[in-house]
mmCIF file of C-alpha atoms and ligand atoms in Angstrom:
data_model
loop_
_atom_site.group_PDB
_atom_site.id
_atom_site.type_symbol
_atom_site.label_atom_id
_atom_site.label_comp_id
_atom_site.label_asym_id
_atom_site.label_seq_id
_atom_site.Cartn_x
_atom_site.Cartn_y
_atom_site.Cartn_z
ATOM 1 C CA MET A 1 7.079 -0.438 24.424
ATOM 2 C CA LYS A 2 10.276 1.310 25.364
ATOM 3 C CA ARG A 3 10.628 4.794 24.006
ATOM 4 C CA PHE A 4 13.802 5.947 22.387
ATOM 5 C CA LYS A 5 15.276 9.240 23.650
ATOM 6 C CA GLN A 6 15.879 10.628 20.200
ATOM 7 C CA ALA A 7 15.420 9.632 16.612
ATOM 8 C CA LYS A 8 19.099 9.026 15.996
ATOM 9 C CA ASP A 9 19.164 6.347 18.579
ATOM 10 C CA ILE A 10 16.786 4.190 16.301
ATOM 11 C CA LYS A 11 18.967 1.946 14.277
ATOM 12 C CA VAL A 12 17.058 1.172 11.039
ATOM 13 C CA GLY A 13 17.480 -1.501 8.293
ATOM 14 C CA VAL A 14 15.692 -2.718 5.151
ATOM 15 C CA ILE A 15 15.015 -6.299 3.992
ATOM 16 C CA GLY A 16 14.877 -6.193 0.221
ATOM 17 C CA TYR A 17 17.054 -3.773 -1.708
ATOM 18 C CA GLY A 18 15.420 -4.271 -5.081
ATOM 19 C CA GLY A 19 16.380 -2.549 -8.311
ATOM 20 C CA ALA A 20 12.962 -2.110 -9.785
ATOM 21 C CA PHE A 21 12.088 1.246 -8.118
ATOM 22 C CA ASN A 22 15.196 1.351 -5.606
ATOM 23 C CA MET A 23 12.751 1.273 -2.967
ATOM 24 C CA GLY A 24 15.321 0.121 -0.358
ATOM 25 C CA ARG A 25 17.488 3.254 -0.975
ATOM 26 C CA GLY A 26 14.239 5.317 -0.808
ATOM 27 C CA HIS A 27 13.196 4.029 2.548
ATOM 28 C CA LEU A 28 16.682 4.404 4.122
ATOM 29 C CA ARG A 29 16.768 8.005 2.819
ATOM 30 C CA GLU A 30 13.307 8.823 4.206
ATOM 31 C CA MET A 31 14.298 7.149 7.426
ATOM 32 C CA MET A 32 17.393 9.298 7.574
ATOM 33 C CA HIS A 33 15.341 12.446 6.788
ATOM 34 C CA ALA A 34 13.306 11.609 9.863
ATOM 35 C CA GLY A 35 16.525 11.497 11.945
ATOM 36 C CA MET A 36 16.972 7.777 12.311
ATOM 37 C CA THR A 37 20.258 5.819 11.727
ATOM 38 C CA PRO A 38 20.708 3.511 8.577
ATOM 39 C CA THR A 39 22.366 0.433 9.951
ATOM 40 C CA ALA A 40 21.601 -2.850 8.055
ATOM 41 C CA VAL A 41 20.512 -4.135 4.604
ATOM 42 C CA VAL A 42 19.418 -7.588 3.848
ATOM 43 C CA ASP A 43 18.925 -9.102 0.295
ATOM 44 C CA VAL A 44 19.203 -12.703 -1.061
ATOM 45 C CA ASP A 45 20.691 -11.092 -4.143
ATOM 46 C CA LYS A 46 24.506 -10.282 -3.519
ATOM 47 C CA GLU A 47 24.585 -7.756 -6.408
ATOM 48 C CA ARG A 48 21.944 -5.711 -4.608
ATOM 49 C CA LEU A 49 24.125 -5.827 -1.439
ATOM 50 C CA LYS A 50 26.952 -4.301 -3.444
ATOM 51 C CA VAL A 51 24.612 -1.426 -4.568
ATOM 52 C CA ALA A 52 23.585 -0.892 -0.947
ATOM 53 C CA GLN A 53 27.235 -0.577 0.088
ATOM 54 C CA GLU A 54 27.891 1.987 -2.677
ATOM 55 C CA ASP A 55 24.740 4.030 -1.464
ATOM 56 C CA PHE A 56 25.593 3.781 2.266
ATOM 57 C CA PRO A 57 29.353 3.063 2.748
ATOM 58 C CA GLY A 58 29.926 1.023 5.698
ATOM 59 C CA ILE A 59 26.375 -0.208 6.227
ATOM 60 C CA GLU A 60 26.102 -3.841 7.494
ATOM 61 C CA THR A 61 24.860 -6.192 4.779
ATOM 62 C CA TYR A 62 23.438 -9.663 5.117
ATOM 63 C CA ALA A 63 22.294 -12.367 2.637
ATOM 64 C CA SER A 64 19.613 -13.644 5.057
ATOM 65 C CA VAL A 65 17.146 -12.332 7.630
ATOM 66 C CA SER A 66 18.124 -15.070 10.127
ATOM 67 C CA GLU A 67 21.816 -14.030 10.031
ATOM 68 C CA MET A 68 20.900 -10.327 10.291
ATOM 69 C CA LEU A 69 18.719 -10.974 13.380
ATOM 70 C CA ARG A 70 21.496 -13.133 14.918
ATOM 71 C CA LYS A 71 24.199 -10.452 14.339
ATOM 72 C CA SER A 72 22.727 -7.012 14.199
ATOM 73 C CA ASP A 73 21.165 -4.946 16.866
ATOM 74 C CA VAL A 74 19.100 -2.871 14.313
ATOM 75 C CA HIS A 75 15.725 -1.789 15.981
ATOM 76 C CA LEU A 76 13.456 -1.059 13.122
ATOM 77 C CA LEU A 77 13.166 -3.092 9.839
ATOM 78 C CA ALA A 78 11.377 -2.159 6.607
ATOM 79 C CA ILE A 79 10.279 -5.161 4.689
ATOM 80 C CA ILE A 80 10.465 -4.442 0.906
ATOM 81 C CA THR A 81 10.103 -7.826 -0.703
ATOM 82 C CA PRO A 82 7.524 -9.566 -2.971
ATOM 83 C CA HIS A 83 3.975 -9.635 -1.423
ATOM 84 C CA ASN A 84 3.914 -13.350 -0.590
ATOM 85 C CA THR A 85 6.933 -13.008 1.867
ATOM 86 C CA HIS A 86 5.669 -10.005 3.863
ATOM 87 C CA ALA A 87 3.790 -11.816 6.627
ATOM 88 C CA LYS A 88 6.447 -14.615 7.206
ATOM 89 C CA LEU A 89 9.432 -12.129 7.280
ATOM 90 C CA ALA A 90 7.431 -9.666 9.430
ATOM 91 C CA ILE A 91 6.469 -12.259 12.085
ATOM 92 C CA GLN A 92 10.173 -13.504 12.164
ATOM 93 C CA CYS A 93 11.382 -9.964 12.858
ATOM 94 C CA LEU A 94 8.607 -9.106 15.349
ATOM 95 C CA ASN A 95 9.323 -12.345 17.318
ATOM 96 C CA ALA A 96 12.998 -11.228 17.455
ATOM 97 C CA GLY A 97 11.741 -8.067 19.249
ATOM 98 C CA ARG A 98 12.203 -5.780 16.250
ATOM 99 C CA HIS A 99 9.822 -2.995 15.169
ATOM 100 C CA VAL A 100 8.482 -3.538 11.607
ATOM 101 C CA VAL A 101 7.277 -1.536 8.731
ATOM 102 C CA CYS A 102 5.974 -3.678 5.998
ATOM 103 C CA GLU A 103 5.685 -2.379 2.400
ATOM 104 C CA LYS A 104 2.266 -2.386 0.970
ATOM 105 C CA PRO A 105 0.333 -4.599 0.556
ATOM 106 C CA PHE A 106 0.564 -5.444 4.234
ATOM 107 C CA ALA A 107 0.033 -9.035 3.457
ATOM 108 C CA ILE A 108 -2.180 -11.072 1.048
ATOM 109 C CA THR A 109 -4.893 -12.536 3.356
ATOM 110 C CA THR A 110 -6.781 -11.262 6.397
ATOM 111 C CA ALA A 111 -5.383 -14.342 8.306
ATOM 112 C CA GLU A 112 -1.828 -13.235 7.602
ATOM 113 C CA CYS A 113 -2.625 -9.687 8.871
ATOM 114 C CA ASP A 114 -4.179 -11.157 12.047
ATOM 115 C CA ALA A 115 -1.037 -13.253 12.742
ATOM 116 C CA MET A 116 1.207 -10.255 12.176
ATOM 117 C CA ILE A 117 -0.867 -7.987 14.553
ATOM 118 C CA ALA A 118 -0.809 -10.779 17.164
ATOM 119 C CA ALA A 119 2.928 -11.122 16.945
ATOM 120 C CA ALA A 120 3.412 -7.426 17.298
ATOM 121 C CA LYS A 121 1.160 -7.324 20.508
ATOM 122 C CA LYS A 122 2.787 -10.417 22.014
ATOM 123 C CA ASN A 123 6.293 -9.007 21.552
ATOM 124 C CA LYS A 124 5.192 -5.381 22.467
ATOM 125 C CA VAL A 125 6.690 -3.920 19.391
ATOM 126 C CA MET A 126 5.523 -1.515 16.640
ATOM 127 C CA LEU A 127 4.015 -2.791 13.373
ATOM 128 C CA SER A 128 3.016 -0.440 10.492
ATOM 129 C CA THR A 129 2.664 -0.455 6.712
ATOM 130 C CA TYR A 130 4.382 1.918 4.233
ATOM 131 C CA HIS A 131 1.148 3.623 3.039
ATOM 132 C CA ASN A 132 3.259 6.487 1.575
ATOM 133 C CA ARG A 133 0.421 7.341 -0.775
ATOM 134 C CA HIS A 134 -1.725 8.372 2.296
ATOM 135 C CA TRP A 135 0.194 11.594 1.832
ATOM 136 C CA ASP A 136 -0.072 11.802 -2.049
ATOM 137 C CA GLY A 137 -0.838 15.355 -3.031
ATOM 138 C CA CYS A 138 -3.851 13.990 -5.026
ATOM 139 C CA ILE A 139 -5.600 12.631 -2.053
ATOM 140 C CA LEU A 140 -4.628 15.508 0.298
ATOM 141 C CA GLN A 141 -6.227 17.875 -2.243
ATOM 142 C CA ALA A 142 -9.358 15.534 -2.825
ATOM 143 C CA LEU A 143 -10.036 15.211 0.904
ATOM 144 C CA LYS A 144 -9.780 19.051 1.344
ATOM 145 C CA THR A 145 -12.220 19.761 -1.372
ATOM 146 C CA ILE A 146 -14.631 16.879 -0.558
ATOM 147 C CA ARG A 147 -14.616 17.601 3.144
ATOM 148 C CA SER A 148 -15.425 21.309 2.420
ATOM 149 C CA GLY A 149 -18.843 20.015 1.080
ATOM 150 C CA ALA A 150 -18.017 21.094 -2.485
ATOM 151 C CA ILE A 151 -19.656 18.021 -4.102
ATOM 152 C CA GLY A 152 -22.289 17.417 -1.214
ATOM 153 C CA ASP A 153 -22.468 13.971 0.389
ATOM 154 C CA VAL A 154 -20.340 11.272 -1.112
ATOM 155 C CA VAL A 155 -22.496 8.565 -2.784
ATOM 156 C CA ARG A 156 -20.073 6.521 -4.746
ATOM 157 C CA VAL A 157 -16.237 6.136 -5.192
ATOM 158 C CA GLU A 158 -14.891 4.472 -8.436
ATOM 159 C CA ALA A 159 -11.308 3.565 -8.586
ATOM 160 C CA HIS A 160 -9.706 2.371 -11.813
ATOM 161 C CA GLY A 161 -6.251 1.430 -12.937
ATOM 162 C CA GLY A 162 -4.516 -0.368 -15.871
ATOM 163 C CA GLY A 163 -4.880 -0.269 -19.678
ATOM 164 C CA TYR A 164 -4.598 -2.764 -22.472
ATOM 165 C CA GLY A 165 -1.504 -4.979 -22.578
ATOM 166 C CA LYS A 166 0.151 -8.314 -21.685
ATOM 167 C CA PRO A 167 1.355 -8.293 -18.042
ATOM 168 C CA GLY A 168 5.091 -8.334 -17.576
ATOM 169 C CA ASP A 169 6.931 -11.640 -16.907
ATOM 170 C CA TRP A 170 7.742 -10.680 -13.429
ATOM 171 C CA TRP A 171 6.704 -11.393 -9.911
ATOM 172 C CA ARG A 172 4.159 -8.733 -9.913
ATOM 173 C CA SER A 173 2.133 -10.619 -12.524
ATOM 174 C CA SER A 174 2.171 -13.951 -10.704
ATOM 175 C CA LYS A 175 -0.969 -14.609 -8.834
ATOM 176 C CA SER A 176 0.681 -16.773 -6.149
ATOM 177 C CA ILE A 177 3.438 -14.177 -5.454
ATOM 178 C CA SER A 178 1.528 -10.916 -5.882
ATOM 179 C CA GLY A 179 -1.873 -11.992 -4.563
ATOM 180 C CA GLY A 180 -3.535 -10.951 -7.892
ATOM 181 C CA ILE A 181 -4.084 -8.138 -10.185
ATOM 182 C CA LEU A 182 -5.801 -5.987 -7.517
ATOM 183 C CA TYR A 183 -2.990 -5.995 -4.907
ATOM 184 C CA ASP A 184 -0.247 -3.709 -6.267
ATOM 185 C CA TRP A 185 -2.049 -0.491 -7.142
ATOM 186 C CA GLY A 186 -5.372 -1.605 -5.887
ATOM 187 C CA VAL A 187 -4.366 -1.405 -2.243
ATOM 188 C CA HIS A 188 -3.262 2.283 -2.689
ATOM 189 C CA MET A 189 -6.598 3.134 -4.302
ATOM 190 C CA LEU A 190 -8.537 1.313 -1.542
ATOM 191 C CA GLU A 191 -6.588 3.340 1.046
ATOM 192 C CA TYR A 192 -7.649 6.519 -0.812
ATOM 193 C CA MET A 193 -11.165 5.205 -0.871
ATOM 194 C CA LEU A 194 -11.327 4.328 2.864
ATOM 195 C CA GLN A 195 -10.197 7.912 3.808
ATOM 196 C CA ILE A 196 -12.854 9.483 1.332
ATOM 197 C CA VAL A 197 -15.794 7.186 2.530
ATOM 198 C CA ASN A 198 -14.965 7.140 6.233
ATOM 199 C CA SER A 199 -17.512 4.444 7.060
ATOM 200 C CA GLU A 200 -17.661 0.682 8.079
ATOM 201 C CA ILE A 201 -17.204 -1.978 5.394
ATOM 202 C CA VAL A 202 -20.404 -4.208 5.233
ATOM 203 C CA GLU A 203 -19.653 -6.639 2.345
ATOM 204 C CA VAL A 204 -17.608 -7.227 -0.589
ATOM 205 C CA THR A 205 -18.368 -8.691 -4.031
ATOM 206 C CA GLY A 206 -15.406 -9.686 -6.339
ATOM 207 C CA PHE A 207 -15.285 -10.581 -10.035
ATOM 208 C CA ALA A 208 -12.352 -11.865 -11.934
ATOM 209 C CA LYS A 209 -11.687 -12.452 -15.712
ATOM 210 C CA THR A 210 -8.780 -14.891 -16.255
ATOM 211 C CA GLY A 211 -7.000 -16.640 -18.946
ATOM 212 C CA PHE A 212 -6.800 -14.190 -21.847
ATOM 213 C CA TRP A 213 -3.115 -13.154 -21.428
ATOM 214 C CA ALA A 214 -2.019 -16.287 -19.624
ATOM 215 C CA PRO A 215 -0.834 -18.254 -22.676
ATOM 216 C CA GLN A 216 1.502 -15.409 -23.653
ATOM 217 C CA THR A 217 3.241 -14.950 -20.291
ATOM 218 C CA ALA A 218 5.999 -16.841 -18.603
ATOM 219 C CA TRP A 219 3.667 -17.594 -15.647
ATOM 220 C CA LYS A 220 0.963 -19.279 -17.688
ATOM 221 C CA GLU A 221 -1.694 -20.668 -15.287
ATOM 222 C CA ASP A 222 -0.217 -18.533 -12.447
ATOM 223 C CA THR A 223 -0.582 -15.304 -14.361
ATOM 224 C CA ASN A 224 -2.606 -12.655 -12.662
ATOM 225 C CA GLU A 225 -6.233 -12.162 -13.747
ATOM 226 C CA ASP A 226 -6.744 -10.078 -16.883
ATOM 227 C CA GLU A 227 -9.145 -7.901 -14.898
ATOM 228 C CA GLY A 228 -10.186 -7.797 -11.295
ATOM 229 C CA PHE A 229 -13.138 -5.952 -10.040
ATOM 230 C CA ALA A 230 -14.543 -5.380 -6.533
ATOM 231 C CA VAL A 231 -17.581 -3.709 -5.217
ATOM 232 C CA ILE A 232 -17.627 -2.542 -1.624
ATOM 233 C CA ARG A 233 -20.818 -1.795 0.339
ATOM 234 C CA PHE A 234 -20.397 0.618 3.261
ATOM 235 C CA LYS A 235 -22.489 1.098 6.325
ATOM 236 C CA ASN A 236 -23.400 4.621 5.634
ATOM 237 C CA GLY A 237 -24.941 3.646 2.321
ATOM 238 C CA THR A 238 -21.951 4.632 0.201
ATOM 239 C CA TRP A 239 -20.512 2.131 -2.300
ATOM 240 C CA GLY A 240 -17.184 1.915 -3.911
ATOM 241 C CA SER A 241 -15.744 -0.056 -6.796
ATOM 242 C CA LEU A 242 -12.188 -0.954 -7.622
ATOM 243 C CA CYS A 243 -11.152 -2.141 -11.156
ATOM 244 C CA ILE A 244 -7.632 -2.976 -12.162
ATOM 245 C CA THR A 245 -7.365 -4.276 -15.654
ATOM 246 C CA GLN A 246 -5.040 -5.441 -18.530
ATOM 247 C CA ILE A 247 -7.871 -5.420 -21.089
ATOM 248 C CA ASP A 248 -9.190 -1.918 -20.919
ATOM 249 C CA SER A 249 -8.968 -0.079 -24.345
ATOM 250 C CA ASN A 250 -10.478 3.194 -23.150
ATOM 251 C CA PRO A 251 -7.546 5.524 -22.548
ATOM 252 C CA LYS A 252 -9.585 8.398 -21.134
ATOM 253 C CA ARG A 253 -10.418 7.301 -17.633
ATOM 254 C CA GLY A 254 -9.003 9.041 -14.588
ATOM 255 C CA MET A 255 -7.805 7.148 -11.456
ATOM 256 C CA ILE A 256 -10.648 7.978 -9.024
ATOM 257 C CA GLU A 257 -14.071 9.455 -9.525
ATOM 258 C CA VAL A 258 -16.098 10.481 -6.494
ATOM 259 C CA THR A 259 -19.759 11.160 -7.102
ATOM 260 C CA GLY A 260 -21.590 13.369 -4.553
ATOM 261 C CA THR A 261 -25.091 14.679 -4.204
ATOM 262 C CA LYS A 262 -24.008 18.098 -5.604
ATOM 263 C CA GLY A 263 -21.130 17.314 -7.974
ATOM 264 C CA SER A 264 -18.298 14.981 -9.066
ATOM 265 C CA TYR A 265 -14.536 15.079 -8.161
ATOM 266 C CA LEU A 266 -12.169 13.318 -10.457
ATOM 267 C CA PHE A 267 -8.507 12.965 -9.892
ATOM 268 C CA ASP A 268 -5.290 11.261 -11.192
ATOM 269 C CA GLY A 269 -1.683 11.554 -9.790
ATOM 270 C CA GLY A 270 -1.208 15.096 -11.213
ATOM 271 C CA TRP A 271 -4.541 16.732 -11.831
ATOM 272 C CA PHE A 272 -8.099 17.109 -10.422
ATOM 273 C CA GLU A 273 -11.412 18.173 -11.947
ATOM 274 C CA VAL A 274 -14.534 19.225 -9.939
ATOM 275 C CA TYR A 275 -17.987 19.324 -11.686
ATOM 276 C CA THR A 276 -20.734 21.138 -9.867
ATOM 277 C CA HIS A 277 -23.955 22.745 -10.920
ATOM 278 C CA SER A 278 -25.345 26.272 -10.978
ATOM 279 C CA GLY A 279 -28.906 26.427 -12.385
ATOM 280 C CA LYS A 280 -28.833 24.566 -15.620
ATOM 281 C CA ASP A 281 -24.991 24.857 -16.229
ATOM 282 C CA THR A 282 -22.243 22.519 -15.108
ATOM 283 C CA VAL A 283 -19.360 24.407 -13.535
ATOM 284 C CA ILE A 284 -16.007 22.837 -14.150
ATOM 285 C CA ARG A 285 -12.907 23.643 -12.108
ATOM 286 C CA LYS A 286 -9.547 22.036 -13.034
ATOM 287 C CA GLY A 287 -6.226 22.115 -11.325
ATOM 288 C CA GLN A 288 -2.977 20.560 -10.496
ATOM 289 C CA ASN A 289 -2.499 18.655 -7.187
ATOM 290 C CA PRO A 290 0.062 19.739 -4.648
ATOM 291 C CA PRO A 291 3.306 17.944 -4.085
ATOM 292 C CA SER A 292 3.188 14.671 -2.075
ATOM 293 C CA GLU A 293 4.368 14.593 1.453
ATOM 294 C CA TRP A 294 5.711 10.972 1.633
ATOM 295 C CA TRP A 295 8.356 12.107 4.309
ATOM 296 C CA ALA A 296 5.432 12.388 6.733
ATOM 297 C CA PHE A 297 5.264 8.571 7.022
ATOM 298 C CA TYR A 298 8.704 7.998 8.722
ATOM 299 C CA GLN A 299 8.318 11.306 10.590
ATOM 300 C CA ASN A 300 5.230 9.822 12.282
ATOM 301 C CA ILE A 301 7.085 6.598 12.863
ATOM 302 C CA ALA A 302 10.103 8.403 14.500
ATOM 303 C CA GLU A 303 7.733 10.487 16.669
ATOM 304 C CA HIS A 304 5.839 7.325 17.771
ATOM 305 C CA LEU A 305 8.922 5.506 18.890
ATOM 306 C CA THR A 306 10.384 8.678 20.653
ATOM 307 C CA LYS A 307 7.413 10.543 21.945
ATOM 308 C CA GLY A 308 4.545 8.021 21.737
ATOM 309 C CA THR A 309 2.733 10.061 19.089
ATOM 310 C CA PRO A 310 -0.184 7.817 17.786
ATOM 311 C CA LEU A 311 0.624 5.885 14.632
ATOM 312 C CA VAL A 312 -1.213 7.270 11.540
ATOM 313 C CA ILE A 313 -0.970 3.933 9.702
ATOM 314 C CA THR A 314 -1.897 1.459 12.443
ATOM 315 C CA PRO A 315 -1.754 -2.331 11.522
ATOM 316 C CA GLU A 316 -5.627 -2.442 11.982
ATOM 317 C CA TRP A 317 -6.007 0.374 9.442
ATOM 318 C CA ALA A 318 -3.643 -1.495 7.046
ATOM 319 C CA ARG A 319 -5.670 -4.583 7.505
ATOM 320 C CA ARG A 320 -8.855 -2.972 6.106
ATOM 321 C CA PRO A 321 -7.840 -2.839 2.442
ATOM 322 C CA ILE A 322 -6.237 -6.247 2.717
ATOM 323 C CA HIS A 323 -9.551 -7.560 4.130
ATOM 324 C CA ILE A 324 -11.418 -6.143 1.007
ATOM 325 C CA LEU A 325 -8.947 -7.636 -1.338
ATOM 326 C CA ASP A 326 -9.035 -10.970 0.346
ATOM 327 C CA LEU A 327 -12.936 -11.051 0.329
ATOM 328 C CA ALA A 328 -12.963 -9.983 -3.329
ATOM 329 C CA ASN A 329 -10.643 -12.923 -4.151
ATOM 330 C CA GLN A 330 -12.938 -15.297 -2.262
ATOM 331 C CA SER A 331 -16.013 -13.849 -3.608
ATOM 332 C CA ALA A 332 -14.832 -14.114 -7.190
ATOM 333 C CA ARG A 333 -14.296 -17.861 -6.627
ATOM 334 C CA LYS A 334 -17.682 -18.303 -4.867
ATOM 335 C CA GLY A 335 -19.818 -16.089 -7.024
ATOM 336 C CA LYS A 336 -21.453 -14.288 -4.192
ATOM 337 C CA ALA A 337 -21.033 -11.194 -1.864
ATOM 338 C CA LEU A 338 -19.194 -11.823 1.391
ATOM 339 C CA PRO A 339 -19.786 -10.089 4.704
ATOM 340 C CA ALA A 340 -16.870 -8.223 6.284
ATOM 341 C CA LYS A 341 -15.328 -9.502 9.557
ATOM 342 C CA TYR A 342 -13.312 -6.263 10.066
ATOM 343 C CA ARG A 343 -15.452 -3.325 9.452
HETATM 344 N N1 NAD B 401 4.839 2.194 -1.672
HETATM 345 C C1 NAD B 401 5.272 2.316 -3.007
HETATM 346 O O1 NAD B 401 5.054 3.359 -3.575
HETATM 347 C C2 NAD B 401 5.899 1.169 -3.633
HETATM 348 C C3 NAD B 401 6.481 1.308 -4.921
HETATM 349 C C4 NAD B 401 7.160 0.126 -5.404
HETATM 350 C C5 NAD B 401 7.195 -1.095 -4.760
HETATM 351 N N2 NAD B 401 6.486 -1.213 -3.513
HETATM 352 C C6 NAD B 401 6.377 -2.422 -2.780
HETATM 353 O O2 NAD B 401 7.838 -2.836 -2.352
HETATM 354 C C7 NAD B 401 7.839 -4.211 -2.369
HETATM 355 C C8 NAD B 401 9.086 -4.648 -3.132
HETATM 356 O O3 NAD B 401 8.815 -4.195 -4.534
HETATM 357 P P1 NAD B 401 10.092 -3.865 -5.408
HETATM 358 O O4 NAD B 401 9.583 -3.108 -6.593
HETATM 359 O O5 NAD B 401 11.158 -3.163 -4.622
HETATM 360 O O6 NAD B 401 10.500 -5.264 -5.934
HETATM 361 P P2 NAD B 401 11.996 -5.811 -6.490
HETATM 362 O O7 NAD B 401 11.680 -7.070 -7.118
HETATM 363 O O8 NAD B 401 12.733 -4.748 -7.201
HETATM 364 O O9 NAD B 401 12.813 -6.106 -5.159
HETATM 365 C C9 NAD B 401 12.568 -7.124 -4.203
HETATM 366 C C10 NAD B 401 13.942 -7.415 -3.588
HETATM 367 O O10 NAD B 401 13.609 -8.357 -2.442
HETATM 368 C C11 NAD B 401 14.728 -9.310 -2.439
HETATM 369 N N3 NAD B 401 14.149 -10.441 -1.676
HETATM 370 C C12 NAD B 401 13.219 -11.318 -2.033
HETATM 371 N N4 NAD B 401 12.934 -12.177 -1.016
HETATM 372 C C13 NAD B 401 13.791 -11.904 -0.095
HETATM 373 C C14 NAD B 401 14.113 -12.402 1.360
HETATM 374 N N5 NAD B 401 13.442 -13.482 1.721
HETATM 375 N N6 NAD B 401 15.023 -11.814 2.049
HETATM 376 C C15 NAD B 401 15.691 -10.765 1.561
HETATM 377 N N7 NAD B 401 15.490 -10.200 0.321
HETATM 378 C C16 NAD B 401 14.591 -10.757 -0.461
HETATM 379 C C17 NAD B 401 14.973 -9.532 -3.899
HETATM 380 O O11 NAD B 401 16.211 -10.099 -4.187
HETATM 381 C C18 NAD B 401 14.803 -8.170 -4.552
HETATM 382 O O12 NAD B 401 16.095 -7.502 -4.460
HETATM 383 C C19 NAD B 401 6.497 -4.880 -2.845
HETATM 384 O O13 NAD B 401 5.700 -5.000 -1.743
HETATM 385 C C20 NAD B 401 5.933 -3.618 -3.638
HETATM 386 O O14 NAD B 401 4.480 -3.689 -3.766
HETATM 387 C C21 NAD B 401 5.839 -0.141 -2.994
#
C-alpha cells in the first residue's frame, strides 16, 4: 500500500450525508481534525447535498457513488448509509482502488465481511470500521478498572439496551435493512464485550421474540424483532449475553454489568459503579466516566496511511461482532447453538 507523505495529502469523502445524527458532517470534521482534506460528499438525496455545501463550501457533491468514482480523485471514503448497503458500496469503492471506512455495523453477514476483506486485500487498500465507541469514556474507564484486578477474574458480561415502546417507522426498525434489533446498538456493546473478555468466541445461541409491535408499524412483517437475545460462549470459560429489547418495562438496568470473582462492575454512558467485598460488607464505589476520545479513530487511520502505524480497528476485528450477530440470527431461526468460524 502506497504511503502518503502527510495527512493533508489524503483527500477524504463521505457516502451518505444523512440528517438523523449529522454523521457525514461529524466524520468530515473528525477527518479534518486528524489533518486530512475533505473533498467529496455523495448522497442520493439532493437536499442533503445542499446541506453538505453549506457545511463545507466548495466541496465536490455527487448523487451517485459511480459518478463520484468516475470523476473524483478522493482517496478515502467513509460509508455512512443504511446497514444493508455497506458491503456493496464498500466493495465498489475498494475495487476502484479507494481506502474505505465503513460505519458500524461493518456489514450484516459474515459472508459480506469476508467479501469486503477479500476486496481490500486484492486491491491493496485499507479497510476499517468506524468503531468510535472503542474510545468511549465508559469503556476506557471500565477496562482500566477491570484490568487492575479490582473485580477479580471476569466470569460473565451482560449487555442490555432498549426499553418499552413501539419501534420507529424508519429504516433502523426494518429487519431487511438494519439486520435486526441487535445490529444498531448491539454491535457497539459486543465491541465493548470483546475487549473486556479478550478470548476466542466458541459458539453463539440466539433467541428472538417477534410480532408484538409489527401490526402497529409501517414495516409490518419486516419490522425488527421485539426482542433479540444472544449468549456467547468464550474459550476461556467466560460467557456473555446481549439483549436489545422493545418490550422491557424495567427502567433500572444499566447498559453493561461485568461479574468477576471478587466483585461486579456496572456502567452506562455517563456513570460506573463498582461492587466489591470486605469481610461481610459490600463496598460500593460510584463515579462518572471520563470524556470519550472518538477523535482517536481517524488519528489512527491518518497515521496508518502516512506512517504505517497498525490499525486499531482492523477489518478482522470488526468482523467478530458481526459474526456473533449473524450466528445469533441463524441460531434463533434454527433453535440451537452454532459454532463460531471466526474465533
Ligand atoms: N458510530 C456511531 O456512533 C453512529 C451513530 C449514528 C449512526 N451510525 C451509523 O451510520 C450509518 C447511517 O446512519 P444515519 O443515522 O446517518 O442514517 P440516515 O438515514 O440519517 O442517513 C443515511 C443517508 O444515506 C443516504 N443514502 C442511502 N443510500 C445511499 C447510497 N446508495 N448512496 C449514497 N447515499 C445513500 C440517505 O439518502 C441518507 O441521507 C448507519 O450504519 C448507522 O448505524 C453510527
